[in-house]
PDB file of C-alpha atoms in Angstrom:
ATOM      1  CA  UNK G   1       2.801  -5.963 -12.988  1.00 72.00           C
ATOM      2  CA  UNK G   2       2.972  -8.975 -11.270  1.00 77.00           C
ATOM      3  CA  UNK G   3       0.893  -8.196  -8.584  1.00 83.00           C
ATOM      4  CA  UNK G   4      -1.773  -6.691  -8.739  1.00 91.00           C
ATOM      5  CA  UNK G   5      -3.829  -7.135  -5.990  1.00 91.00           C
ATOM      6  CA  UNK G   6      -3.768  -3.647  -4.706  1.00 96.00           C
ATOM      7  CA  UNK G   7      -6.738  -3.565  -7.220  1.00 96.00           C
ATOM      8  CA  UNK G   8      -8.955  -5.474  -5.375  1.00 96.00           C
ATOM      9  CA  UNK G   9      -8.408  -2.657  -2.445  1.00 97.00           C
ATOM     10  CA  UNK G  10      -9.352   0.162  -4.860  1.00 97.00           C
ATOM     11  CA  UNK G  11     -13.464  -0.489  -4.984  1.00 97.00           C
ATOM     12  CA  UNK G  12     -15.890  -0.951  -3.161  1.00 97.00           C
ATOM     13  CA  UNK G  13     -19.151  -2.926  -4.154  1.00 96.00           C
ATOM     14  CA  UNK G  14     -21.473  -0.004  -3.829  1.00 96.00           C
ATOM     15  CA  UNK G  15     -22.148   2.664  -1.402  1.00 98.00           C
ATOM     16  CA  UNK G  16     -21.807   2.550   2.175  1.00 98.00           C
ATOM     17  CA  UNK G  17     -23.925   4.626   5.191  1.00 98.00           C
ATOM     18  CA  UNK G  18     -25.578   4.038   8.610  1.00 97.00           C
ATOM     19  CA  UNK G  19     -28.585   1.881   7.814  1.00 96.00           C
ATOM     20  CA  UNK G  20     -28.377   1.363   4.925  1.00 95.00           C
ATOM     21  CA  UNK G  21     -27.622  -2.515   3.174  1.00 95.00           C
ATOM     22  CA  UNK G  22     -23.840  -2.095   4.133  1.00 96.00           C
ATOM     23  CA  UNK G  23     -21.115  -5.069   2.526  1.00 96.00           C
ATOM     24  CA  UNK G  24     -18.954  -6.227   5.956  1.00 97.00           C
ATOM     25  CA  UNK G  25     -15.990  -6.532   3.695  1.00 97.00           C
ATOM     26  CA  UNK G  26     -17.111  -2.586   2.137  1.00 98.00           C
ATOM     27  CA  UNK G  27     -17.299  -1.160   5.573  1.00 98.00           C
ATOM     28  CA  UNK G  28     -13.726  -2.812   7.362  1.00 98.00           C
ATOM     29  CA  UNK G  29     -12.415  -1.210   3.782  1.00 98.00           C
ATOM     30  CA  UNK G  30     -13.811   2.122   4.706  1.00 98.00           C
ATOM     31  CA  UNK G  31     -13.009   1.893   8.350  1.00 98.00           C
ATOM     32  CA  UNK G  32      -9.177   0.672   7.656  1.00 98.00           C
ATOM     33  CA  UNK G  33      -8.703   4.008   5.419  1.00 98.00           C
ATOM     34  CA  UNK G  34     -10.382   6.069   7.916  1.00 98.00           C
ATOM     35  CA  UNK G  35      -8.022   4.706  10.837  1.00 98.00           C
ATOM     36  CA  UNK G  36      -4.892   5.288   8.163  1.00 98.00           C
ATOM     37  CA  UNK G  37      -5.885   8.603   7.423  1.00 98.00           C
ATOM     38  CA  UNK G  38      -5.501   9.622  11.189  1.00 97.00           C
ATOM     39  CA  UNK G  39      -2.236   8.111  11.507  1.00 96.00           C
ATOM     40  CA  UNK G  40      -1.307  11.300   9.302  1.00 96.00           C
ATOM     41  CA  UNK G  41      -4.081  13.359  10.339  1.00 97.00           C
ATOM     42  CA  UNK G  42      -4.187  13.002  14.208  1.00 96.00           C
ATOM     43  CA  UNK G  43      -6.172  15.678  14.853  1.00 97.00           C
ATOM     44  CA  UNK G  44      -8.851  15.361  11.883  1.00 97.00           C
ATOM     45  CA  UNK G  45     -10.983  12.937  14.418  1.00 97.00           C
ATOM     46  CA  UNK G  46     -11.358   9.962  11.437  1.00 98.00           C
ATOM     47  CA  UNK G  47      -9.685   6.748  12.951  1.00 97.00           C
ATOM     48  CA  UNK G  48     -12.628   4.336  14.038  1.00 96.00           C
ATOM     49  CA  UNK G  49     -12.900   0.864  15.573  1.00 96.00           C
ATOM     50  CA  UNK G  50     -12.103  -1.300  12.631  1.00 97.00           C
ATOM     51  CA  UNK G  51     -15.524  -4.143  12.512  1.00 97.00           C
ATOM     52  CA  UNK G  52     -17.482  -4.278   9.718  1.00 97.00           C
ATOM     53  CA  UNK G  53     -20.754  -1.494  11.705  1.00 97.00           C
ATOM     54  CA  UNK G  54     -21.725   0.642   9.687  1.00 98.00           C
ATOM     55  CA  UNK G  55     -22.370   2.280  13.335  1.00 97.00           C
ATOM     56  CA  UNK G  56     -22.401   6.220  14.754  1.00 98.00           C
ATOM     57  CA  UNK G  57     -18.787   5.811  14.838  1.00 97.00           C
ATOM     58  CA  UNK G  58     -17.954   5.534  11.491  1.00 98.00           C
ATOM     59  CA  UNK G  59     -20.283   7.570  10.307  1.00 98.00           C
ATOM     60  CA  UNK G  60     -18.746  10.535  12.793  1.00 98.00           C
ATOM     61  CA  UNK G  61     -15.531   9.531  11.048  1.00 98.00           C
ATOM     62  CA  UNK G  62     -16.844   9.845   6.884  1.00 98.00           C
ATOM     63  CA  UNK G  63     -18.375  13.342   8.192  1.00 98.00           C
ATOM     64  CA  UNK G  64     -14.470  13.833   9.827  1.00 98.00           C
ATOM     65  CA  UNK G  65     -12.499  12.635   7.090  1.00 98.00           C
ATOM     66  CA  UNK G  66     -15.070  14.623   4.807  1.00 98.00           C
ATOM     67  CA  UNK G  67     -14.780  18.580   6.232  1.00 98.00           C
ATOM     68  CA  UNK G  68     -11.014  17.361   6.805  1.00 98.00           C
ATOM     69  CA  UNK G  69     -10.762  17.660   2.569  1.00 97.00           C
ATOM     70  CA  UNK G  70     -13.067  19.964   1.820  1.00 97.00           C
ATOM     71  CA  UNK G  71     -15.699  17.541   0.896  1.00 98.00           C
ATOM     72  CA  UNK G  72     -19.643  18.047   1.439  1.00 98.00           C
ATOM     73  CA  UNK G  73     -20.278  16.587   4.700  1.00 98.00           C
ATOM     74  CA  UNK G  74     -23.031  13.353   4.422  1.00 98.00           C
ATOM     75  CA  UNK G  75     -21.448  11.097   6.254  1.00 98.00           C
ATOM     76  CA  UNK G  76     -22.002   8.553   3.102  1.00 98.00           C
ATOM     77  CA  UNK G  77     -19.232   6.755   1.424  1.00 98.00           C
ATOM     78  CA  UNK G  78     -19.528   6.447  -2.466  1.00 98.00           C
ATOM     79  CA  UNK G  79     -17.486   5.081  -4.837  1.00 97.00           C
ATOM     80  CA  UNK G  80     -16.184   9.223  -5.383  1.00 98.00           C
ATOM     81  CA  UNK G  81     -15.538   9.084  -1.532  1.00 98.00           C
ATOM     82  CA  UNK G  82     -13.933   5.561  -1.475  1.00 98.00           C
ATOM     83  CA  UNK G  83     -11.169   6.929  -4.184  1.00 98.00           C
ATOM     84  CA  UNK G  84     -10.201   9.979  -2.346  1.00 98.00           C
ATOM     85  CA  UNK G  85      -9.928   7.131   0.709  1.00 98.00           C
ATOM     86  CA  UNK G  86      -8.162   4.991  -1.299  1.00 98.00           C
ATOM     87  CA  UNK G  87      -5.764   7.128  -3.091  1.00 98.00           C
ATOM     88  CA  UNK G  88      -2.945   6.613  -0.953  1.00 98.00           C
ATOM     89  CA  UNK G  89      -2.372   3.056  -1.988  1.00 98.00           C
ATOM     90  CA  UNK G  90      -3.523   4.205  -5.656  1.00 97.00           C
ATOM     91  CA  UNK G  91      -0.221   6.834  -5.287  1.00 97.00           C
ATOM     92  CA  UNK G  92       2.113   4.019  -4.733  1.00 97.00           C
ATOM     93  CA  UNK G  93       1.088   1.500  -7.133  1.00 97.00           C
ATOM     94  CA  UNK G  94      -0.255   3.925 -10.023  1.00 96.00           C
ATOM     95  CA  UNK G  95       2.578   7.047 -10.062  1.00 96.00           C
ATOM     96  CA  UNK G  96       4.920   7.542 -13.059  1.00 96.00           C
ATOM     97  CA  UNK G  97       8.647   6.266 -11.042  1.00 97.00           C
ATOM     98  CA  UNK G  98      11.656   6.944 -13.462  1.00 96.00           C
ATOM     99  CA  UNK G  99      14.727   5.895 -13.857  1.00 96.00           C
ATOM    100  CA  UNK G 100      18.150   5.893 -15.980  1.00 94.00           C
ATOM    101  CA  UNK G 101      18.843   1.964 -14.234  1.00 93.00           C
ATOM    102  CA  UNK G 102      16.790  -0.975 -12.385  1.00 92.00           C
ATOM    103  CA  UNK G 103      18.782  -0.020  -9.064  1.00 93.00           C
ATOM    104  CA  UNK G 104      17.238   3.767  -9.261  1.00 95.00           C
ATOM    105  CA  UNK G 105      13.858   2.573 -10.336  1.00 96.00           C
ATOM    106  CA  UNK G 106      14.047  -0.069  -7.691  1.00 95.00           C
ATOM    107  CA  UNK G 107      15.075   3.103  -4.625  1.00 97.00           C
ATOM    108  CA  UNK G 108      12.150   5.391  -6.619  1.00 98.00           C
ATOM    109  CA  UNK G 109       9.547   3.057  -6.715  1.00 97.00           C
ATOM    110  CA  UNK G 110      10.463   2.037  -2.311  1.00 97.00           C
ATOM    111  CA  UNK G 111      10.428   6.138  -2.401  1.00 98.00           C
ATOM    112  CA  UNK G 112       7.290   6.578  -3.205  1.00 98.00           C
ATOM    113  CA  UNK G 113       5.483   3.793  -1.666  1.00 97.00           C
ATOM    114  CA  UNK G 114       6.921   5.119   1.473  1.00 97.00           C
ATOM    115  CA  UNK G 115       6.240   9.031   0.794  1.00 97.00           C
ATOM    116  CA  UNK G 116       2.499   7.537   0.760  1.00 97.00           C
ATOM    117  CA  UNK G 117       3.092   5.874   4.447  1.00 97.00           C
ATOM    118  CA  UNK G 118       2.087   2.115   3.749  1.00 97.00           C
ATOM    119  CA  UNK G 119       0.979   1.071   7.428  1.00 96.00           C
ATOM    120  CA  UNK G 120      -0.435  -1.596   8.775  1.00 96.00           C
ATOM    121  CA  UNK G 121      -2.967  -2.102  11.560  1.00 97.00           C
ATOM    122  CA  UNK G 122      -4.537  -4.010  13.415  1.00 95.00           C
ATOM    123  CA  UNK G 123      -7.476  -6.345  12.813  1.00 95.00           C
ATOM    124  CA  UNK G 124      -9.738  -8.777  15.177  1.00 94.00           C
ATOM    125  CA  UNK G 125      -7.396  -8.265  17.303  1.00 94.00           C
ATOM    126  CA  UNK G 126      -4.795  -9.668  14.501  1.00 95.00           C
ATOM    127  CA  UNK G 127      -1.467  -7.369  14.037  1.00 94.00           C
ATOM    128  CA  UNK G 128      -0.094  -7.651   9.732  1.00 95.00           C
ATOM    129  CA  UNK G 129      -3.855  -6.690   8.467  1.00 97.00           C
ATOM    130  CA  UNK G 130      -5.352  -3.994   6.996  1.00 97.00           C
ATOM    131  CA  UNK G 131      -5.272  -3.380   2.519  1.00 98.00           C
ATOM    132  CA  UNK G 132      -1.497  -2.369   2.250  1.00 97.00           C
ATOM    133  CA  UNK G 133      -0.947  -5.684   3.542  1.00 97.00           C
ATOM    134  CA  UNK G 134      -2.970  -7.094   1.388  1.00 96.00           C
ATOM    135  CA  UNK G 135      -1.933  -4.723  -1.528  1.00 96.00           C
ATOM    136  CA  UNK G 136       1.793  -6.455  -0.627  1.00 95.00           C
ATOM    137  CA  UNK G 137       1.074 -10.149   0.459  1.00 94.00           C
ATOM    138  CA  UNK G 138      -1.966 -10.954  -2.480  1.00 92.00           C
ATOM    139  CA  UNK G 139      -4.713 -10.995  -0.591  1.00 94.00           C
ATOM    140  CA  UNK G 140      -3.313 -12.373   3.081  1.00 94.00           C
ATOM    141  CA  UNK G 141      -3.004 -10.580   6.068  1.00 95.00           C
ATOM    142  CA  UNK G 142      -3.027 -11.494   9.516  1.00 94.00           C
ATOM    143  CA  UNK G 143      -0.278 -12.384  12.504  1.00 92.00           C
ATOM    144  CA  UNK G 144       1.834 -14.727  10.570  1.00 92.00           C
ATOM    145  CA  UNK G 145       1.498 -12.925   7.513  1.00 90.00           C
ATOM    146  CA  UNK G 146       4.862 -11.460   7.955  1.00 90.00           C
ATOM    147  CA  UNK G 147       4.267  -8.232   4.634  1.00 91.00           C
ATOM    148  CA  UNK G 148       7.587  -6.991   5.038  1.00 90.00           C
ATOM    149  CA  UNK G 149       8.900  -9.753   2.295  1.00 87.00           C
ATOM    150  CA  UNK G 150       5.642  -8.676   0.348  1.00 90.00           C
ATOM    151  CA  UNK G 151       6.828  -4.774  -0.203  1.00 94.00           C
ATOM    152  CA  UNK G 152      10.158  -5.897  -1.196  1.00 92.00           C
ATOM    153  CA  UNK G 153       8.574  -7.840  -3.746  1.00 90.00           C
ATOM    154  CA  UNK G 154       6.478  -5.044  -4.866  1.00 93.00           C
ATOM    155  CA  UNK G 155       8.564  -3.026  -5.122  1.00 95.00           C
ATOM    156  CA  UNK G 156      11.092  -5.138  -7.241  1.00 92.00           C
ATOM    157  CA  UNK G 157       8.177  -6.349  -9.100  1.00 92.00           C
ATOM    158  CA  UNK G 158       6.765  -2.488 -10.264  1.00 94.00           C
ATOM    159  CA  UNK G 159      10.642  -1.439 -10.966  1.00 94.00           C
ATOM    160  CA  UNK G 160      11.591  -4.908 -13.202  1.00 92.00           C
ATOM    161  CA  UNK G 161       7.737  -3.479 -14.758  1.00 92.00           C
ATOM    162  CA  UNK G 162       8.451  -0.359 -15.873  1.00 92.00           C
ATOM    163  CA  UNK G 163      11.400  -1.857 -17.998  1.00 90.00           C
ATOM    164  CA  UNK G 164       9.564  -4.265 -18.939  1.00 89.00           C
ATOM    165  CA  UNK G 165      11.205  -7.773 -16.800  1.00 85.00           C
ATOM    166  CA  UNK G 166       9.115 -10.520 -15.637  1.00 79.00           C
ATOM    167  CA  UNK G 167      11.379 -10.438 -11.766  1.00 71.00           C
ATOM    168  CA  UNK G 168       9.990 -13.646 -11.614  1.00 66.00           C
ATOM    169  CA  UNK G 169      11.080 -15.366 -14.682  1.00 56.00           C
ATOM    170  CA  UNK G 170      14.673 -16.762 -14.457  1.00 47.00           C
ATOM    171  CA  UNK G 171      17.099 -15.767 -17.480  1.00 42.00           C
ATOM    172  CA  UNK G 172      14.795 -12.358 -17.794  1.00 41.00           C
ATOM    173  CA  UNK G 173      16.463 -10.825 -14.957  1.00 42.00           C
ATOM    174  CA  UNK G 174      18.671 -11.457 -13.063  1.00 42.00           C
ATOM    175  CA  UNK G 175      19.659  -9.248  -9.771  1.00 39.00           C
ATOM    176  CA  UNK G 176      22.352  -9.945  -7.689  1.00 34.00           C
ATOM    177  CA  UNK G 177      23.128  -7.622  -4.378  1.00 33.00           C
ATOM    178  CA  UNK G 178      26.600  -7.275  -3.993  1.00 33.00           C
ATOM    179  CA  UNK G 179      28.486  -5.173  -1.210  1.00 34.00           C
ATOM    180  CA  UNK G 180      31.946  -4.492  -2.344  1.00 31.00           C
ATOM    181  CA  UNK G 181      34.472  -1.959  -0.512  1.00 33.00           C
ATOM    182  CA  UNK G 182      34.653   1.542  -1.375  1.00 38.00           C
ATOM    183  CA  UNK G 183      37.358   2.502   1.306  1.00 37.00           C
ATOM    184  CA  UNK G 184      38.517  -0.368   2.518  1.00 39.00           C
ATOM    185  CA  UNK G 185      39.883   1.738   4.910  1.00 44.00           C
ATOM    186  CA  UNK G 186      36.415   3.097   6.415  1.00 46.00           C
ATOM    187  CA  UNK G 187      35.037  -0.593   4.987  1.00 47.00           C
ATOM    188  CA  UNK G 188      32.209   0.891   4.962  1.00 46.00           C
ATOM    189  CA  UNK G 189      29.882  -0.830   2.521  1.00 44.00           C
ATOM    190  CA  UNK G 190      27.982  -0.158  -0.932  1.00 45.00           C
ATOM    191  CA  UNK G 191      24.690  -2.213  -1.697  1.00 44.00           C
ATOM    192  CA  UNK G 192      25.435  -2.938  -5.964  1.00 44.00           C
ATOM    193  CA  UNK G 193      22.368  -4.176  -8.266  1.00 45.00           C
ATOM    194  CA  UNK G 194      22.960  -4.982 -10.895  1.00 44.00           C
ATOM    195  CA  UNK G 195      21.024  -6.092 -14.195  1.00 43.00           C
ATOM    196  CA  UNK G 196      21.562  -8.647 -16.368  1.00 44.00           C
ATOM    197  CA  UNK G 197      19.994 -11.105 -18.796  1.00 37.00           C
ATOM    198  CA  UNK G 198      21.290 -14.248 -19.924  1.00 34.00           C
TER     199      UNK G 198
END
């Protein structure tokens, strides 16, 4: 698979905690995932500001996340807890996807990503930010990085890789979107993706 930036989102350099020797970048990752968790679990109390400061609000958000997941409530994020936080991203990029052809693989890969709730965040007043955006946009984020194209590229990349193809190399995979009329009287278009090698 060409898109490997997601791997940088799956780890922190060391344990992060209040009054600890923290890394601002790691704390922002933690705060981002806590906030993303809150988007799917609004009553969990895990939403927090994303500022890189592991203060009392972040500590409480971590405790609330641990409680919501039936874990010991320490308020400390070690690599094991961080692995749980990033599970949606890991599932999106690493779940086994099946399909009989490239079209099915693309659709099933997209469904898998969508089921893991990829969302953007606003960080430092910049939309199009957060771990999902960085994963899709090769580490880039911010208002000018419209991540929808990176999402599509990641889906096609992942699906093509399952078939052992590199979608970025010419003549390895030829994707063609064609609209054909299923019923000319109703004029309902259908998308057809053909997979051919030259």
